[in-house]
Amino acid sequence: MKAIDIIHAEHRALGAVLQALCFILDGVRSGARQPDFVLLEAMITYITDVPDKLHHPKEDEVLFVKILDVIPEAAALIDKLKHEHEQGARSTLALRDALQQYKQTGSNGFASFDRAASTYIESSWNHLGIEEKELLPLARQRLAPQDWAGIDAAFEANKDPWSGPAGEYKALFSRIVNMVPAPYGVGPG
């Protein structure tokens, strides 16, 4: 069940970026910090690319397929999670658009960006919670070792939660950590 460890690691990495984004939004909302558009763009790139290009395809094409083969009664749960993957991809596009508007209109655009970001963050946490509390325990209980062999092999290709072609996600994650102020990063206060 190496795949479960990899999924947990990817969820933790995404969760760290989501927490840092909340921290930055709170700071801008309260007036304690100025918007850092380079940082916001990096965060949105991470939450767009890693889930949509690396994480969700392996869940959709490998894990969910095997779960449905073995546990057909999980179809409603799988359908819900797949729908959320599709919705998440649309939400990140809306988030990118809201950030561009914010950059162009200045402080007047923050409220719209904040709403889009807050909606995305909330739906992401809900989605991660369902996978962690419902899907993964079900898979752990009901899939046999031979079922896990193929799943593990597919997920091993991205066992490092910051992997990707040429390690760009690791570099992007490091960049974000170096820009976000403490306590969520090591960037300047």
mmCIF file of N, CA, C and O in Angstrom, residues 112-158:
data_model
loop_
_atom_site.group_PDB
_atom_site.id
_atom_site.type_symbol
_atom_site.label_atom_id
_atom_site.label_comp_id
_atom_site.label_asym_id
_atom_site.label_seq_id
_atom_site.Cartn_x
_atom_site.Cartn_y
_atom_site.Cartn_z
ATOM 1 N N SER A 112 -12.986 40.049 -4.863
ATOM 2 C CA SER A 112 -13.340 38.991 -5.807
ATOM 3 C C SER A 112 -12.306 37.855 -5.774
ATOM 4 O O SER A 112 -12.667 36.671 -5.781
ATOM 5 N N PHE A 113 -11.040 38.225 -5.736
ATOM 6 C CA PHE A 113 -9.995 37.214 -5.648
ATOM 7 C C PHE A 113 -10.111 36.439 -4.341
ATOM 8 O O PHE A 113 -10.008 35.210 -4.315
ATOM 9 N N ASP A 114 -10.352 37.141 -3.253
ATOM 10 C CA ASP A 114 -10.478 36.515 -1.939
ATOM 11 C C ASP A 114 -11.628 35.506 -1.938
ATOM 12 O O ASP A 114 -11.486 34.395 -1.417
ATOM 13 N N ARG A 115 -12.766 35.874 -2.529
ATOM 14 C CA ARG A 115 -13.908 34.952 -2.607
ATOM 15 C C ARG A 115 -13.550 33.704 -3.406
ATOM 16 O O ARG A 115 -13.837 32.580 -2.987
ATOM 17 N N ALA A 116 -12.926 33.907 -4.564
ATOM 18 C CA ALA A 116 -12.552 32.761 -5.404
ATOM 19 C C ALA A 116 -11.559 31.863 -4.673
ATOM 20 O O ALA A 116 -11.683 30.627 -4.698
ATOM 21 N N ALA A 117 -10.570 32.468 -4.030
ATOM 22 C CA ALA A 117 -9.561 31.685 -3.312
ATOM 23 C C ALA A 117 -10.186 30.957 -2.120
ATOM 24 O O ALA A 117 -9.913 29.772 -1.896
ATOM 25 N N SER A 118 -11.027 31.652 -1.367
ATOM 26 C CA SER A 118 -11.653 31.034 -0.193
ATOM 27 C C SER A 118 -12.555 29.874 -0.590
ATOM 28 O O SER A 118 -12.574 28.830 0.080
ATOM 29 N N THR A 119 -13.284 30.033 -1.681
ATOM 30 C CA THR A 119 -14.133 28.954 -2.183
ATOM 31 C C THR A 119 -13.288 27.752 -2.582
ATOM 32 O O THR A 119 -13.607 26.611 -2.241
ATOM 33 N N TYR A 120 -12.203 28.022 -3.302
ATOM 34 C CA TYR A 120 -11.315 26.932 -3.724
ATOM 35 C C TYR A 120 -10.714 26.225 -2.509
ATOM 36 O O TYR A 120 -10.691 24.995 -2.444
ATOM 37 N N ILE A 121 -10.236 26.985 -1.557
ATOM 38 C CA ILE A 121 -9.604 26.412 -0.372
ATOM 39 C C ILE A 121 -10.596 25.539 0.394
ATOM 40 O O ILE A 121 -10.283 24.399 0.768
ATOM 41 N N GLU A 122 -11.795 26.050 0.610
ATOM 42 C CA GLU A 122 -12.803 25.283 1.348
ATOM 43 C C GLU A 122 -13.157 23.987 0.623
ATOM 44 O O GLU A 122 -13.222 22.919 1.235
ATOM 45 N N SER A 123 -13.378 24.069 -0.680
ATOM 46 C CA SER A 123 -13.730 22.850 -1.416
ATOM 47 C C SER A 123 -12.560 21.869 -1.443
ATOM 48 O O SER A 123 -12.766 20.653 -1.373
ATOM 49 N N SER A 124 -11.343 22.371 -1.495
ATOM 50 C CA SER A 124 -10.175 21.480 -1.474
ATOM 51 C C SER A 124 -10.059 20.752 -0.142
ATOM 52 O O SER A 124 -9.799 19.545 -0.106
ATOM 53 N N TRP A 125 -10.240 21.486 0.959
ATOM 54 C CA TRP A 125 -10.184 20.826 2.272
ATOM 55 C C TRP A 125 -11.285 19.779 2.398
ATOM 56 O O TRP A 125 -11.047 18.682 2.933
ATOM 57 N N ASN A 126 -12.486 20.091 1.934
ATOM 58 C CA ASN A 126 -13.579 19.120 1.992
ATOM 59 C C ASN A 126 -13.244 17.876 1.183
ATOM 60 O O ASN A 126 -13.467 16.747 1.620
ATOM 61 N N HIS A 127 -12.710 18.090 -0.010
ATOM 62 C CA HIS A 127 -12.343 16.980 -0.890
ATOM 63 C C HIS A 127 -11.266 16.105 -0.247
ATOM 64 O O HIS A 127 -11.382 14.879 -0.219
ATOM 65 N N LEU A 128 -10.225 16.753 0.260
ATOM 66 C CA LEU A 128 -9.153 15.991 0.913
ATOM 67 C C LEU A 128 -9.703 15.195 2.102
ATOM 68 O O LEU A 128 -9.299 14.041 2.322
ATOM 69 N N GLY A 129 -10.612 15.798 2.848
ATOM 70 C CA GLY A 129 -11.209 15.107 3.992
ATOM 71 C C GLY A 129 -11.968 13.859 3.585
ATOM 72 O O GLY A 129 -11.861 12.811 4.240
ATOM 73 N N ILE A 130 -12.726 13.936 2.508
ATOM 74 C CA ILE A 130 -13.477 12.763 2.033
ATOM 75 C C ILE A 130 -12.519 11.659 1.598
ATOM 76 O O ILE A 130 -12.718 10.485 1.917
ATOM 77 N N GLU A 131 -11.474 12.037 0.876
ATOM 78 C CA GLU A 131 -10.510 11.018 0.455
ATOM 79 C C GLU A 131 -9.818 10.388 1.658
ATOM 80 O O GLU A 131 -9.656 9.169 1.715
ATOM 81 N N GLU A 132 -9.412 11.208 2.615
ATOM 82 C CA GLU A 132 -8.674 10.703 3.780
ATOM 83 C C GLU A 132 -9.561 9.892 4.731
ATOM 84 O O GLU A 132 -9.111 8.899 5.292
ATOM 85 N N LYS A 133 -10.801 10.322 4.928
ATOM 86 C CA LYS A 133 -11.665 9.692 5.934
ATOM 87 C C LYS A 133 -12.568 8.597 5.383
ATOM 88 O O LYS A 133 -13.021 7.736 6.140
ATOM 89 N N GLU A 134 -12.866 8.639 4.077
ATOM 90 C CA GLU A 134 -13.786 7.659 3.508
ATOM 91 C C GLU A 134 -13.111 6.750 2.484
ATOM 92 O O GLU A 134 -13.150 5.527 2.614
ATOM 93 N N LEU A 135 -12.526 7.349 1.456
ATOM 94 C CA LEU A 135 -11.999 6.555 0.346
ATOM 95 C C LEU A 135 -10.802 5.700 0.747
ATOM 96 O O LEU A 135 -10.795 4.490 0.503
ATOM 97 N N LEU A 136 -9.783 6.304 1.329
ATOM 98 C CA LEU A 136 -8.563 5.555 1.633
ATOM 99 C C LEU A 136 -8.798 4.461 2.680
ATOM 100 O O LEU A 136 -8.295 3.343 2.499
ATOM 101 N N PRO A 137 -9.576 4.712 3.746
ATOM 102 C CA PRO A 137 -9.862 3.599 4.664
ATOM 103 C C PRO A 137 -10.617 2.448 3.978
ATOM 104 O O PRO A 137 -10.333 1.277 4.238
ATOM 105 N N LEU A 138 -11.560 2.783 3.106
ATOM 106 C CA LEU A 138 -12.289 1.753 2.368
ATOM 107 C C LEU A 138 -11.342 0.946 1.493
ATOM 108 O O LEU A 138 -11.382 -0.292 1.477
ATOM 109 N N ALA A 139 -10.474 1.635 0.773
ATOM 110 C CA ALA A 139 -9.508 0.950 -0.090
ATOM 111 C C ALA A 139 -8.568 0.074 0.737
ATOM 112 O O ALA A 139 -8.282 -1.068 0.360
ATOM 113 N N ARG A 140 -8.100 0.594 1.836
ATOM 114 C CA ARG A 140 -7.186 -0.161 2.706
ATOM 115 C C ARG A 140 -7.861 -1.447 3.212
ATOM 116 O O ARG A 140 -7.238 -2.502 3.246
ATOM 117 N N GLN A 141 -9.136 -1.353 3.558
ATOM 118 C CA GLN A 141 -9.850 -2.508 4.102
ATOM 119 C C GLN A 141 -10.196 -3.551 3.043
ATOM 120 O O GLN A 141 -10.131 -4.744 3.308
ATOM 121 N N ARG A 142 -10.576 -3.100 1.866
ATOM 122 C CA ARG A 142 -11.201 -4.019 0.908
ATOM 123 C C ARG A 142 -10.320 -4.471 -0.247
ATOM 124 O O ARG A 142 -10.616 -5.492 -0.865
ATOM 125 N N LEU A 143 -9.284 -3.716 -0.575
ATOM 126 C CA LEU A 143 -8.430 -4.149 -1.679
ATOM 127 C C LEU A 143 -7.398 -5.150 -1.173
ATOM 128 O O LEU A 143 -6.848 -5.003 -0.083
ATOM 129 N N ALA A 144 -7.134 -6.153 -1.988
ATOM 130 C CA ALA A 144 -6.188 -7.219 -1.647
ATOM 131 C C ALA A 144 -4.770 -6.813 -2.051
ATOM 132 O O ALA A 144 -4.590 -5.902 -2.876
ATOM 133 N N PRO A 145 -3.766 -7.493 -1.505
ATOM 134 C CA PRO A 145 -2.381 -7.163 -1.872
ATOM 135 C C PRO A 145 -2.139 -7.166 -3.383
ATOM 136 O O PRO A 145 -1.430 -6.298 -3.889
ATOM 137 N N GLN A 146 -2.733 -8.107 -4.106
ATOM 138 C CA GLN A 146 -2.530 -8.136 -5.560
ATOM 139 C C GLN A 146 -3.174 -6.914 -6.238
ATOM 140 O O GLN A 146 -2.697 -6.459 -7.281
ATOM 141 N N ASP A 147 -4.232 -6.363 -5.644
ATOM 142 C CA ASP A 147 -4.841 -5.144 -6.178
ATOM 143 C C ASP A 147 -3.886 -3.964 -6.011
ATOM 144 O O ASP A 147 -3.804 -3.097 -6.879
ATOM 145 N N TRP A 148 -3.180 -3.960 -4.889
ATOM 146 C CA TRP A 148 -2.283 -2.841 -4.589
ATOM 147 C C TRP A 148 -1.037 -2.845 -5.464
ATOM 148 O O TRP A 148 -0.429 -1.785 -5.665
ATOM 149 N N ALA A 149 -0.648 -3.983 -5.998
ATOM 150 C CA ALA A 149 0.591 -4.052 -6.788
ATOM 151 C C ALA A 149 0.566 -3.069 -7.957
ATOM 152 O O ALA A 149 1.501 -2.285 -8.140
ATOM 153 N N GLY A 150 -0.501 -3.085 -8.740
ATOM 154 C CA GLY A 150 -0.605 -2.179 -9.883
ATOM 155 C C GLY A 150 -0.776 -0.730 -9.460
ATOM 156 O O GLY A 150 -0.224 0.186 -10.079
ATOM 157 N N ILE A 151 -1.546 -0.518 -8.410
ATOM 158 C CA ILE A 151 -1.763 0.844 -7.902
ATOM 159 C C ILE A 151 -0.442 1.420 -7.413
ATOM 160 O O ILE A 151 -0.082 2.555 -7.744
ATOM 161 N N ASP A 152 0.286 0.627 -6.622
ATOM 162 C CA ASP A 152 1.573 1.086 -6.094
ATOM 163 C C ASP A 152 2.542 1.431 -7.221
ATOM 164 O O ASP A 152 3.222 2.458 -7.161
ATOM 165 N N ALA A 153 2.592 0.599 -8.237
ATOM 166 C CA ALA A 153 3.510 0.859 -9.361
ATOM 167 C C ALA A 153 3.191 2.181 -10.039
ATOM 168 O O ALA A 153 4.086 2.967 -10.358
ATOM 169 N N ALA A 154 1.909 2.459 -10.239
ATOM 170 C CA ALA A 154 1.516 3.715 -10.888
ATOM 171 C C ALA A 154 1.874 4.921 -10.020
ATOM 172 O O ALA A 154 2.368 5.931 -10.528
ATOM 173 N N PHE A 155 1.629 4.819 -8.724
ATOM 174 C CA PHE A 155 1.910 5.941 -7.841
ATOM 175 C C PHE A 155 3.391 6.102 -7.543
ATOM 176 O O PHE A 155 3.838 7.199 -7.216
ATOM 177 N N GLU A 156 4.165 5.036 -7.658
ATOM 178 C CA GLU A 156 5.605 5.133 -7.441
ATOM 179 C C GLU A 156 6.244 6.115 -8.420
ATOM 180 O O GLU A 156 7.262 6.718 -8.111
ATOM 181 N N ALA A 157 5.629 6.278 -9.585
ATOM 182 C CA ALA A 157 6.161 7.211 -10.583
ATOM 183 C C ALA A 157 6.185 8.642 -10.058
ATOM 184 O O ALA A 157 6.956 9.473 -10.528
ATOM 185 N N ASN A 158 5.339 8.948 -9.065
ATOM 186 C CA ASN A 158 5.355 10.288 -8.472
ATOM 187 C C ASN A 158 5.405 10.200 -6.955
ATOM 188 O O ASN A 158 4.732 10.918 -6.258
#
